[in-house]
CSV table of C-alpha atoms in Angstrom, one decimal:
chain,number,residue,atom,x,y,z
A,16,MET,CA,-4.9,-1.8,-8.2
A,17,LYS,CA,-7.1,-3.3,-5.5
A,18,LEU,CA,-5.5,-4.6,-2.5
A,19,LEU,CA,-6.9,-6.4,0.5
A,20,ILE,CA,-4.8,-6.8,3.7
A,21,LYS,CA,-6.3,-9.5,6.1
A,22,SER,CA,-6.2,-9.6,9.8
A,23,ALA,CA,-3.4,-7.0,10.4
A,24,THR,CA,-2.6,-5.4,13.7
A,25,ILE,CA,-2.6,-1.5,13.1
A,26,VAL,CA,0.1,0.3,15.0
A,27,ASP,CA,-0.7,4.1,14.4
A,28,GLN,CA,-1.1,6.3,17.4
A,29,GLN,CA,-3.0,8.9,15.1
A,30,SER,CA,-5.5,6.4,14.0
A,31,ASP,CA,-8.7,5.2,15.6
A,32,TYR,CA,-7.7,1.7,14.7
A,33,HIS,CA,-4.5,1.8,17.0
A,34,LEU,CA,-3.6,-1.6,18.2
A,35,LYS,CA,-6.6,-3.1,16.6
A,36,GLN,CA,-6.6,-6.1,14.4
A,37,ALA,CA,-8.5,-5.5,11.0
A,38,ASP,CA,-8.8,-5.9,7.3
A,39,ILE,CA,-7.8,-2.9,5.1
A,40,PHE,CA,-9.1,-2.6,1.5
A,41,ILE,CA,-7.3,-0.3,-0.8
A,42,LYS,CA,-8.2,0.9,-4.2
A,43,ASP,CA,-6.0,3.0,-6.6
A,44,GLY,CA,-3.7,4.0,-3.7
A,45,ILE,CA,-6.7,5.1,-1.3
A,46,ILE,CA,-7.8,3.3,1.8
A,47,ILE,CA,-11.5,2.5,1.1
A,48,LYS,CA,-12.5,0.5,4.1
A,49,ILE,CA,-11.1,-0.8,7.5
A,50,GLY,CA,-13.0,-3.4,9.3
A,51,SER,CA,-13.4,-7.0,10.2
A,52,SER,CA,-14.1,-9.6,7.5
A,53,ILE,CA,-14.0,-7.4,4.4
A,54,LYS,CA,-15.2,-9.5,1.5
A,55,GLU,CA,-14.3,-7.1,-1.5
A,56,LYS,CA,-12.7,-8.7,-4.6
A,57,ALA,CA,-9.0,-7.6,-4.9
A,58,ASP,CA,-6.1,-8.0,-7.4
A,59,LYS,CA,-3.9,-9.0,-4.5
A,60,GLU,CA,-4.5,-10.2,-1.0
A,61,ILE,CA,-2.1,-10.3,1.8
A,62,ASN,CA,-2.8,-12.7,4.6
A,63,ILE,CA,0.3,-13.3,6.8
A,64,GLN,CA,0.2,-14.7,10.4
A,65,GLY,CA,1.4,-11.9,12.9
A,66,LEU,CA,1.4,-9.2,10.3
A,67,HIS,CA,1.6,-5.6,11.7
A,68,VAL,CA,1.0,-2.3,9.6
A,69,SER,CA,1.9,1.1,10.4
A,70,GLN,CA,2.3,4.5,8.8
A,71,GLY,CA,5.4,4.4,6.4
A,72,TRP,CA,8.6,4.7,8.0
A,73,PHE,CA,11.0,7.7,7.4
A,74,ASP,CA,14.8,7.9,7.4
A,75,THR,CA,16.6,11.2,7.5
A,76,SER,CA,20.1,9.9,6.3
A,77,VAL,CA,20.8,7.3,3.6
A,78,SER,CA,23.6,7.3,1.0
A,79,PHE,CA,23.5,5.3,-2.2
A,80,GLY,CA,26.8,6.2,-4.1
A,81,GLU,CA,25.2,7.1,-7.4
A,82,PRO,CA,26.4,9.1,-9.3
A,83,GLY,CA,30.0,8.1,-9.2
A,84,TYR,CA,30.0,5.2,-6.8
A,85,GLU,CA,27.6,2.8,-8.5
A,86,GLU,CA,29.7,-0.2,-7.3
A,87,ARG,CA,28.6,0.7,-3.7
A,88,GLU,CA,24.9,1.2,-4.4
A,89,THR,CA,22.7,2.5,-7.2
A,90,ILE,CA,19.7,4.6,-6.6
A,91,GLU,CA,17.5,1.7,-8.0
A,92,ASN,CA,18.9,-1.0,-5.7
A,93,GLY,CA,19.0,1.5,-2.8
A,94,LEU,CA,15.4,2.2,-3.0
A,95,LYS,CA,14.5,-1.5,-3.4
A,96,THR,CA,16.5,-2.1,-0.2
A,97,ALA,CA,14.7,0.7,1.6
A,98,ALA,CA,11.2,-0.7,0.5
A,99,PHE,CA,11.9,-4.2,1.8
A,100,SER,CA,13.2,-2.6,4.9
A,101,GLY,CA,9.9,-1.0,5.5
A,102,PHE,CA,10.7,2.7,4.6
A,103,THR,CA,8.4,4.7,2.3
A,104,ASP,CA,10.6,7.9,2.5
A,105,VAL,CA,14.2,8.5,2.6
A,106,VAL,CA,16.4,11.6,2.6
A,107,LEU,CA,19.4,11.0,0.2
A,108,ASN,CA,22.8,12.5,1.3
A,109,ALA,CA,25.0,14.5,-1.2
A,110,HIS,CA,27.5,11.8,-0.9
A,111,SER,CA,28.4,11.0,-4.4
A,112,ASN,CA,30.9,12.0,-7.2
A,113,PRO,CA,30.3,14.5,-8.5
A,114,THR,CA,28.5,15.8,-5.5
A,115,ILE,CA,24.9,17.2,-5.6
A,116,ASP,CA,25.7,20.9,-5.2
A,117,ASN,CA,23.4,22.4,-7.9
A,118,SER,CA,20.0,22.4,-9.1
A,119,SER,CA,20.8,20.2,-12.2
A,120,ALA,CA,22.1,17.4,-9.8
A,121,ILE,CA,18.9,17.7,-7.8
A,122,HIS,CA,16.7,17.3,-10.9
A,123,SER,CA,18.8,14.4,-11.9
A,124,ILE,CA,18.6,12.5,-8.8
A,125,LYS,CA,14.9,13.1,-8.6
A,126,ALA,CA,14.4,11.8,-12.3
A,127,LYS,CA,16.3,8.6,-11.4
A,128,ALA,CA,13.9,7.9,-8.5
A,129,GLN,CA,10.8,8.9,-10.3
A,130,GLY,CA,8.0,6.2,-10.4
A,131,ASN,CA,9.4,4.3,-7.4
A,132,ALA,CA,7.5,3.0,-4.4
A,133,VAL,CA,9.8,4.9,-2.0
A,134,ASN,CA,10.0,8.6,-2.0
A,135,LEU,CA,13.4,10.1,-2.3
A,136,LEU,CA,14.0,13.4,-0.7
A,137,PRO,CA,17.4,14.8,-1.8
A,138,THR,CA,19.7,16.7,0.4
A,139,GLY,CA,21.9,19.3,-1.6
A,140,ALA,CA,25.5,20.0,-0.4
A,141,LEU,CA,25.9,23.0,1.7
A,142,THR,CA,29.2,24.1,0.1
A,143,VAL,CA,30.6,23.7,-3.4
A,144,LYS,CA,32.2,20.2,-3.7
A,145,THR,CA,31.6,19.9,0.0
A,146,GLU,CA,34.8,21.7,0.5
A,147,SER,CA,33.6,24.1,3.1
A,148,VAL,CA,34.8,27.2,1.3
A,149,ASP,CA,31.9,28.6,-0.8
A,150,LEU,CA,28.2,28.1,-0.2
A,151,ALA,CA,26.6,26.0,-2.9
A,152,GLU,CA,23.5,27.1,-4.8
A,153,LEU,CA,21.1,26.7,-2.0
A,154,TYR,CA,18.1,28.7,-3.2
A,155,ASP,CA,18.3,27.1,-6.8
A,156,MET,CA,18.5,23.6,-5.2
A,157,GLY,CA,15.6,24.3,-2.8
A,158,ASN,CA,13.5,25.2,-5.7
A,159,ALA,CA,14.6,22.0,-7.5
A,160,GLY,CA,13.4,19.9,-4.5
A,161,ALA,CA,16.1,19.8,-1.9
A,162,VAL,CA,14.7,19.3,1.4
A,163,SER,CA,17.9,20.3,3.4
A,164,PHE,CA,21.5,21.2,2.9
A,165,ALA,CA,24.6,19.4,4.3
A,166,ASP,CA,28.1,18.3,3.8
A,167,TYR,CA,27.8,14.7,4.5
A,168,LYS,CA,30.1,13.7,7.5
A,169,LYS,CA,32.2,16.9,6.9
A,170,PRO,CA,32.0,19.8,9.4
A,171,VAL,CA,31.6,23.3,8.5
A,172,SER,CA,35.1,24.3,9.6
A,173,ASN,CA,34.5,28.0,9.1
A,174,PRO,CA,31.9,29.3,11.6
A,175,ASN,CA,31.2,32.5,9.4
A,176,LEU,CA,30.3,30.3,6.7
A,177,LEU,CA,27.7,28.6,8.8
A,178,LYS,CA,26.4,31.9,10.0
A,179,ILE,CA,26.0,33.2,6.5
A,180,ALA,CA,24.2,29.9,5.6
A,181,LEU,CA,21.9,30.1,8.5
A,182,GLN,CA,20.9,33.8,7.6
A,183,TYR,CA,20.5,33.1,3.9
A,184,ALA,CA,18.5,30.0,4.1
A,185,GLN,CA,15.8,31.9,6.2
A,186,ASN,CA,14.9,33.7,2.9
A,187,PHE,CA,13.3,30.4,1.6
A,188,ASP,CA,12.8,28.6,4.8
A,189,GLY,CA,15.7,26.2,4.3
A,190,LEU,CA,17.0,23.7,6.7
A,191,VAL,CA,20.8,23.7,7.3
A,192,GLN,CA,22.7,20.8,8.5
A,193,SER,CA,26.0,20.9,10.5
A,194,PHE,CA,28.0,17.8,11.0
A,195,PRO,CA,29.2,17.7,14.7
A,196,LEU,CA,32.9,17.3,14.7
A,197,GLU,CA,35.8,19.7,15.5
A,198,LYS,CA,38.5,18.3,13.4
A,199,LYS,CA,41.4,20.0,15.1
A,200,ILE,CA,40.3,18.4,18.4
A,201,ALA,CA,39.7,15.0,16.6
A,202,GLY,CA,43.1,15.2,15.0
A,203,LYS,CA,44.0,11.8,13.5
A,204,GLY,CA,41.7,10.0,15.8
A,205,ILE,CA,39.6,7.2,14.1
A,206,VAL,CA,37.7,5.6,17.3
A,207,ASN,CA,36.3,6.7,20.4
A,208,GLU,CA,39.1,8.0,22.9
A,209,HIS,CA,38.6,5.9,25.8
A,210,HIS,CA,40.2,2.8,27.4
A,211,ASN,CA,39.6,0.6,24.5
A,212,SER,CA,41.4,2.9,22.1
A,213,THR,CA,44.5,2.8,24.4
A,214,LEU,CA,44.2,-1.0,24.7
A,215,LEU,CA,44.0,-1.5,20.9
A,216,GLY,CA,46.6,1.1,20.0
A,217,LEU,CA,44.1,3.1,18.0
A,218,LYS,CA,44.1,6.9,17.9
A,219,GLY,CA,41.0,8.3,19.7
A,220,ILE,CA,38.4,11.0,18.9
A,221,PRO,CA,37.4,12.6,22.2
A,222,ASN,CA,33.8,13.5,23.1
A,223,LEU,CA,35.0,17.0,23.3
A,224,ALA,CA,35.3,17.0,19.5
A,225,GLU,CA,31.6,16.6,19.1
A,226,ASP,CA,30.5,18.7,22.1
A,227,LEU,CA,32.6,21.7,21.2
A,228,GLN,CA,31.3,21.8,17.6
A,229,ILE,CA,27.7,21.6,18.8
A,230,ALA,CA,28.2,24.2,21.4
A,231,ARG,CA,29.6,26.5,18.6
A,232,ASP,CA,26.8,25.8,16.3
A,233,LEU,CA,24.2,26.5,18.8
A,234,TYR,CA,25.7,29.7,19.7
A,235,LEU,CA,25.6,30.6,16.0
A,236,LEU,CA,22.0,29.6,15.6
A,237,GLU,CA,21.1,31.7,18.6
A,238,TYR,CA,22.6,34.7,17.0
A,239,THR,CA,21.3,34.1,13.4
A,240,GLY,CA,17.9,32.5,14.0
A,241,GLY,CA,16.9,30.0,11.2
A,242,LYS,CA,16.6,26.2,11.2
A,243,LEU,CA,19.5,23.9,12.0
A,244,HIS,CA,19.6,20.1,12.0
A,245,ILE,CA,22.6,18.3,13.8
A,246,PRO,CA,22.9,14.8,12.3
A,247,THR,CA,24.0,11.7,14.2
A,248,ILE,CA,25.0,12.9,17.7
A,249,SER,CA,26.9,10.3,19.8
A,250,THR,CA,27.8,11.7,23.3
A,251,GLU,CA,26.0,12.4,26.6
A,252,LYS,CA,27.0,16.0,26.5
A,253,SER,CA,25.5,16.6,23.1
A,254,VAL,CA,22.2,15.5,24.3
A,255,ALA,CA,22.4,18.0,27.3
A,256,LEU,CA,23.5,20.9,24.9
A,257,ILE,CA,20.6,20.4,22.5
A,258,LYS,CA,18.1,20.0,25.3
A,259,GLU,CA,19.2,23.3,26.8
A,260,ALA,CA,19.0,24.9,23.3
A,261,LYS,CA,15.4,23.7,22.8
A,262,LYS,CA,14.5,25.3,26.2
A,263,LYS,CA,15.7,28.5,24.9
A,264,GLY,CA,13.3,28.2,21.9
A,265,LEU,CA,16.0,27.6,19.2
A,266,ASP,CA,14.9,25.9,16.1
A,267,VAL,CA,17.1,22.9,16.3
A,268,THR,CA,16.6,19.2,15.6
A,269,CYS,CA,19.1,16.4,15.8
A,270,SER,CA,19.3,12.6,15.0
A,271,VAL,CA,21.2,9.6,16.3
A,272,ALA,CA,22.4,6.6,14.2
A,273,ILE,CA,20.7,3.4,15.4
A,274,HIS,CA,24.1,1.7,15.9
A,275,ASN,CA,25.3,4.5,18.2
A,276,LEU,CA,22.1,3.8,20.3
A,277,ILE,CA,22.8,0.0,20.6
A,278,LEU,CA,26.5,-0.7,20.1
A,279,THR,CA,29.6,0.4,22.0
A,280,ASP,CA,33.4,0.6,21.4
A,281,ASP,CA,33.6,-2.9,22.9
A,282,LEU,CA,32.9,-4.1,19.5
A,283,LEU,CA,36.4,-2.9,18.3
A,284,SER,CA,38.2,-5.7,20.1
A,285,GLU,CA,38.3,-7.7,16.8
A,286,PHE,CA,39.6,-4.8,14.6
A,287,ASP,CA,36.5,-5.4,12.5
A,288,THR,CA,36.4,-2.4,10.1
A,289,ARG,CA,32.6,-2.8,9.8
A,290,ALA,CA,32.5,-1.1,13.2
A,291,LYS,CA,34.5,1.9,12.0
A,292,VAL,CA,31.8,4.5,11.8
A,293,LEU,CA,31.7,8.2,12.2
A,294,PRO,CA,30.8,9.5,14.8
A,295,PRO,CA,32.5,6.5,16.4
A,296,LEU,CA,30.9,3.9,18.7
A,297,ARG,CA,31.1,5.5,22.1
A,298,THR,CA,30.6,4.0,25.8
A,299,LYS,CA,27.6,2.5,27.5
A,300,LYS,CA,27.2,5.8,29.5
A,301,ASP,CA,26.7,7.7,26.1
A,302,THR,CA,24.2,5.1,24.8
A,303,LYS,CA,22.1,5.4,28.0
A,304,ALA,CA,22.0,9.2,27.5
A,305,LEU,CA,21.2,8.8,23.9
A,306,ILE,CA,18.3,6.4,24.7
A,307,LYS,CA,17.0,8.7,27.3
A,308,GLY,CA,17.3,11.8,25.0
A,309,LEU,CA,15.3,9.9,22.3
A,310,LYS,CA,12.6,9.0,24.8
A,311,GLU,CA,12.0,12.3,26.2
A,312,GLY,CA,12.1,14.0,22.7
A,313,THR,CA,15.4,15.8,22.9
A,314,ILE,CA,16.6,13.6,20.0
A,315,ASP,CA,14.1,14.0,17.1
A,316,PHE,CA,15.0,11.3,14.7
A,317,VAL,CA,16.8,7.9,14.5
A,318,THR,CA,18.6,7.1,11.3
A,319,SER,CA,19.9,4.0,9.8
A,320,ASP,CA,22.8,6.3,8.5
A,321,HIS,CA,22.9,3.7,5.6
A,322,ASP,CA,26.3,4.2,4.0
A,323,PRO,CA,27.4,1.4,1.6
A,324,ILE,CA,31.2,1.1,1.0
A,325,ASP,CA,32.8,-1.2,-1.5
A,326,ILE,CA,35.0,-3.9,-0.1
A,327,GLU,CA,38.2,-2.3,-1.5
A,328,ASN,CA,37.8,0.5,0.9
A,329,LYS,CA,36.4,-1.5,3.8
A,330,LYS,CA,38.2,-4.8,4.0
A,331,VAL,CA,41.6,-3.2,4.6
A,332,GLU,CA,43.7,-2.3,7.6
A,333,PHE,CA,41.7,-0.4,10.3
A,334,ASP,CA,43.5,2.8,9.8
A,335,ASN,CA,42.9,2.8,6.1
A,336,ALA,CA,39.4,1.6,6.1
A,337,SER,CA,36.7,4.1,5.1
A,338,TYR,CA,34.0,5.0,7.7
A,339,GLY,CA,30.4,3.8,7.2
A,340,SER,CA,27.9,0.9,7.6
A,341,ILE,CA,24.8,-0.1,5.8
A,342,GLY,CA,21.8,0.0,8.0
A,343,LEU,CA,18.4,0.0,6.3
A,344,GLU,CA,17.8,-3.8,6.5
A,345,SER,CA,18.7,-4.0,10.3
A,346,ALA,CA,17.1,-0.8,11.2
A,347,PHE,CA,13.7,-2.1,12.7
A,348,GLY,CA,15.1,-5.3,14.2
A,349,ALA,CA,17.8,-3.4,15.9
A,350,LEU,CA,15.6,-0.6,17.4
A,351,HIS,CA,13.1,-3.0,18.4
A,352,THR,CA,15.7,-4.8,20.8
A,353,ILE,CA,15.5,-1.6,23.0
A,354,PHE,CA,12.1,-0.1,22.5
A,355,SER,CA,8.7,-1.6,22.5
A,356,THR,CA,6.7,-2.1,19.3
A,357,GLU,CA,4.5,1.1,19.8
A,358,GLU,CA,7.7,3.2,20.8
A,359,THR,CA,9.7,1.9,17.8
A,360,ILE,CA,7.0,2.7,15.4
A,361,GLU,CA,6.5,6.2,16.9
A,362,ILE,CA,10.2,6.9,16.5
A,363,LEU,CA,10.3,5.5,12.9
A,364,THR,CA,7.4,7.7,11.8
A,365,ARG,CA,8.1,11.1,13.6
A,366,GLY,CA,9.0,14.5,12.3
A,367,ARG,CA,8.5,14.2,8.6
A,368,SER,CA,7.5,17.8,8.3
A,369,ARG,CA,11.0,18.8,9.2
A,370,PHE,CA,12.1,17.5,5.8
A,371,LYS,CA,8.9,18.4,3.8
A,372,ALA,CA,7.6,14.8,3.7
A,373,GLU,CA,3.9,13.9,4.2
A,374,ASN,CA,2.5,12.5,7.3
A,375,ILE,CA,-0.5,10.4,6.6
A,376,LYS,CA,-2.5,8.3,9.2
A,377,ILE,CA,-4.1,5.1,8.7
A,378,ALA,CA,-7.9,6.0,8.2
A,379,GLU,CA,-10.5,5.5,5.4
A,380,LYS,CA,-10.4,8.0,2.6
A,381,GLU,CA,-6.6,8.6,3.3
A,382,THR,CA,-3.8,7.8,0.9
A,383,ALA,CA,-2.3,4.4,1.7
A,384,LYS,CA,1.3,4.9,2.9
A,385,LEU,CA,2.0,1.7,4.9
A,386,SER,CA,4.8,-0.3,6.2
A,387,PHE,CA,4.5,-4.0,6.8
A,388,PHE,CA,6.5,-5.8,9.5
A,389,LEU,CA,6.4,-8.9,11.9
A,390,PRO,CA,7.5,-7.7,15.3
A,391,GLU,CA,7.9,-11.0,17.3
A,392,VAL,CA,10.4,-12.6,14.9
A,393,LYS,CA,13.9,-13.2,16.6
A,394,TYR,CA,17.0,-13.9,14.6
A,395,THR,CA,20.7,-13.3,14.1
A,396,PHE,CA,21.4,-10.8,11.4
A,397,GLU,CA,23.2,-12.7,8.6
A,398,LYS,CA,24.7,-11.8,5.2
A,399,SER,CA,21.5,-13.5,3.8
A,400,ASP,CA,19.4,-10.5,5.2
A,401,ILE,CA,21.5,-8.0,3.3
A,402,LEU,CA,19.9,-6.6,0.2
A,403,SER,CA,22.4,-3.8,-0.4
A,404,THR,CA,25.1,-4.2,-3.0
A,405,SER,CA,27.7,-3.6,-0.4
A,406,GLN,CA,28.1,-6.0,2.6
A,407,ASN,CA,29.5,-3.6,5.3
A,408,SER,CA,26.8,-4.0,8.0
A,409,ILE,CA,27.9,-3.3,11.5
A,410,PHE,CA,25.0,-5.6,12.8
A,411,LEU,CA,26.3,-8.8,11.2
A,412,GLY,CA,26.1,-11.6,14.0
A,413,GLN,CA,23.9,-9.3,16.2
A,414,GLN,CA,20.7,-10.7,17.7
A,415,LEU,CA,17.7,-8.6,16.3
A,416,LYS,CA,13.9,-8.6,17.1
A,417,GLY,CA,11.4,-7.9,14.5
A,418,LYS,CA,11.5,-7.9,10.6
A,419,ALA,CA,10.3,-5.5,8.1
A,420,ILE,CA,8.8,-7.2,5.1
A,421,GLY,CA,7.8,-4.3,2.8
A,422,ILE,CA,5.6,-1.3,2.0
A,423,PHE,CA,2.7,0.0,0.1
A,424,ASN,CA,3.3,3.5,-1.1
A,425,ASN,CA,2.6,5.6,-4.4
A,426,ASN,CA,0.0,2.8,-5.2
A,427,GLN,CA,2.7,0.2,-5.4
A,428,LEU,CA,3.1,-3.0,-3.3
A,429,ILE,CA,6.6,-4.3,-2.4
A,430,ILE,CA,6.6,-7.2,-0.1
A,431,ALA,CA,8.4,-10.4,0.9
A,432,GLU,CA,6.1,-13.2,1.5
């Protein structure tokens, strides 16, 4: 395939063409030439006013449902959604039925994603059936292609189990994840514990439930060594704890869900279950600390935390609704409301090596792994913007800035024109 991209602004801090407008000629998945007024004949030409191009975007936490919850999202439609949302690489959570807790399940997931424009990087369950009782087949899953090990949205309740996991995973350079929630402190809470939870009569989850679990996990990491990733933090204290751990030289990374960066628990006033997420939406004080932590590098990744939930489990009474929101389609536009274009792209492309993904700059003779976007488009996020099977977007009705329109990856073009 020969592809010619005309007059695109390149946003790639690793590239010599950063912030320059240029033509890009690609042949058989390789960037052959970058320059002005390229005249090569191509099978396909892209010429879109205001087009920007960057390295392919990376998401550390997506869920699709399959196997077992295909009514929420299939792998095929999930990867298509990721492509049109600008993502070339996504890390898939072990959030299915049966859960992905053995090497056969990893092989099956990878086979279903094979040949796709988007690279799917599977996470294996940390414990059997994510029940936090026995460790899953970590070594075998790692050999099969699992890039990390986590029980999605479930904390490791037994500290000795996490200790053993961190020690064992060092034998094969495995990355262990631990969800930051102390369930006994959280109790029956379902939203952030603050004045809004009191006003609305909803049981609260205090910041302490997250902070205490993170403090525990960091003590364990200091004792065992190894590699730890803490997904989707949400509190001011969490940022401080992880910052201090990094100063000590501990091998720890963390992420934040985009909705926890931007939205607060004020959104709960309408009892809209789309705003029921875990960790819960916190306060403005927390969002400010999270944004600062992301800018200074304490927080390593943002994630859409894309989690499709069917209507039967979402459009019910608030207490009974499942946690979760889709987020791939709104990720760029939401993030771009608080960061500049350069900052947004740097955040969306950072840290691939942590999850064994390739980092490829935009340069001649390099493999083309590109995301296409229009940064200046301002719009209200509506149902028509949703590509996922499920419609549970926390950003419905929100004002966004910038829109992803596709990718080029694995010698395949996916673009909305």
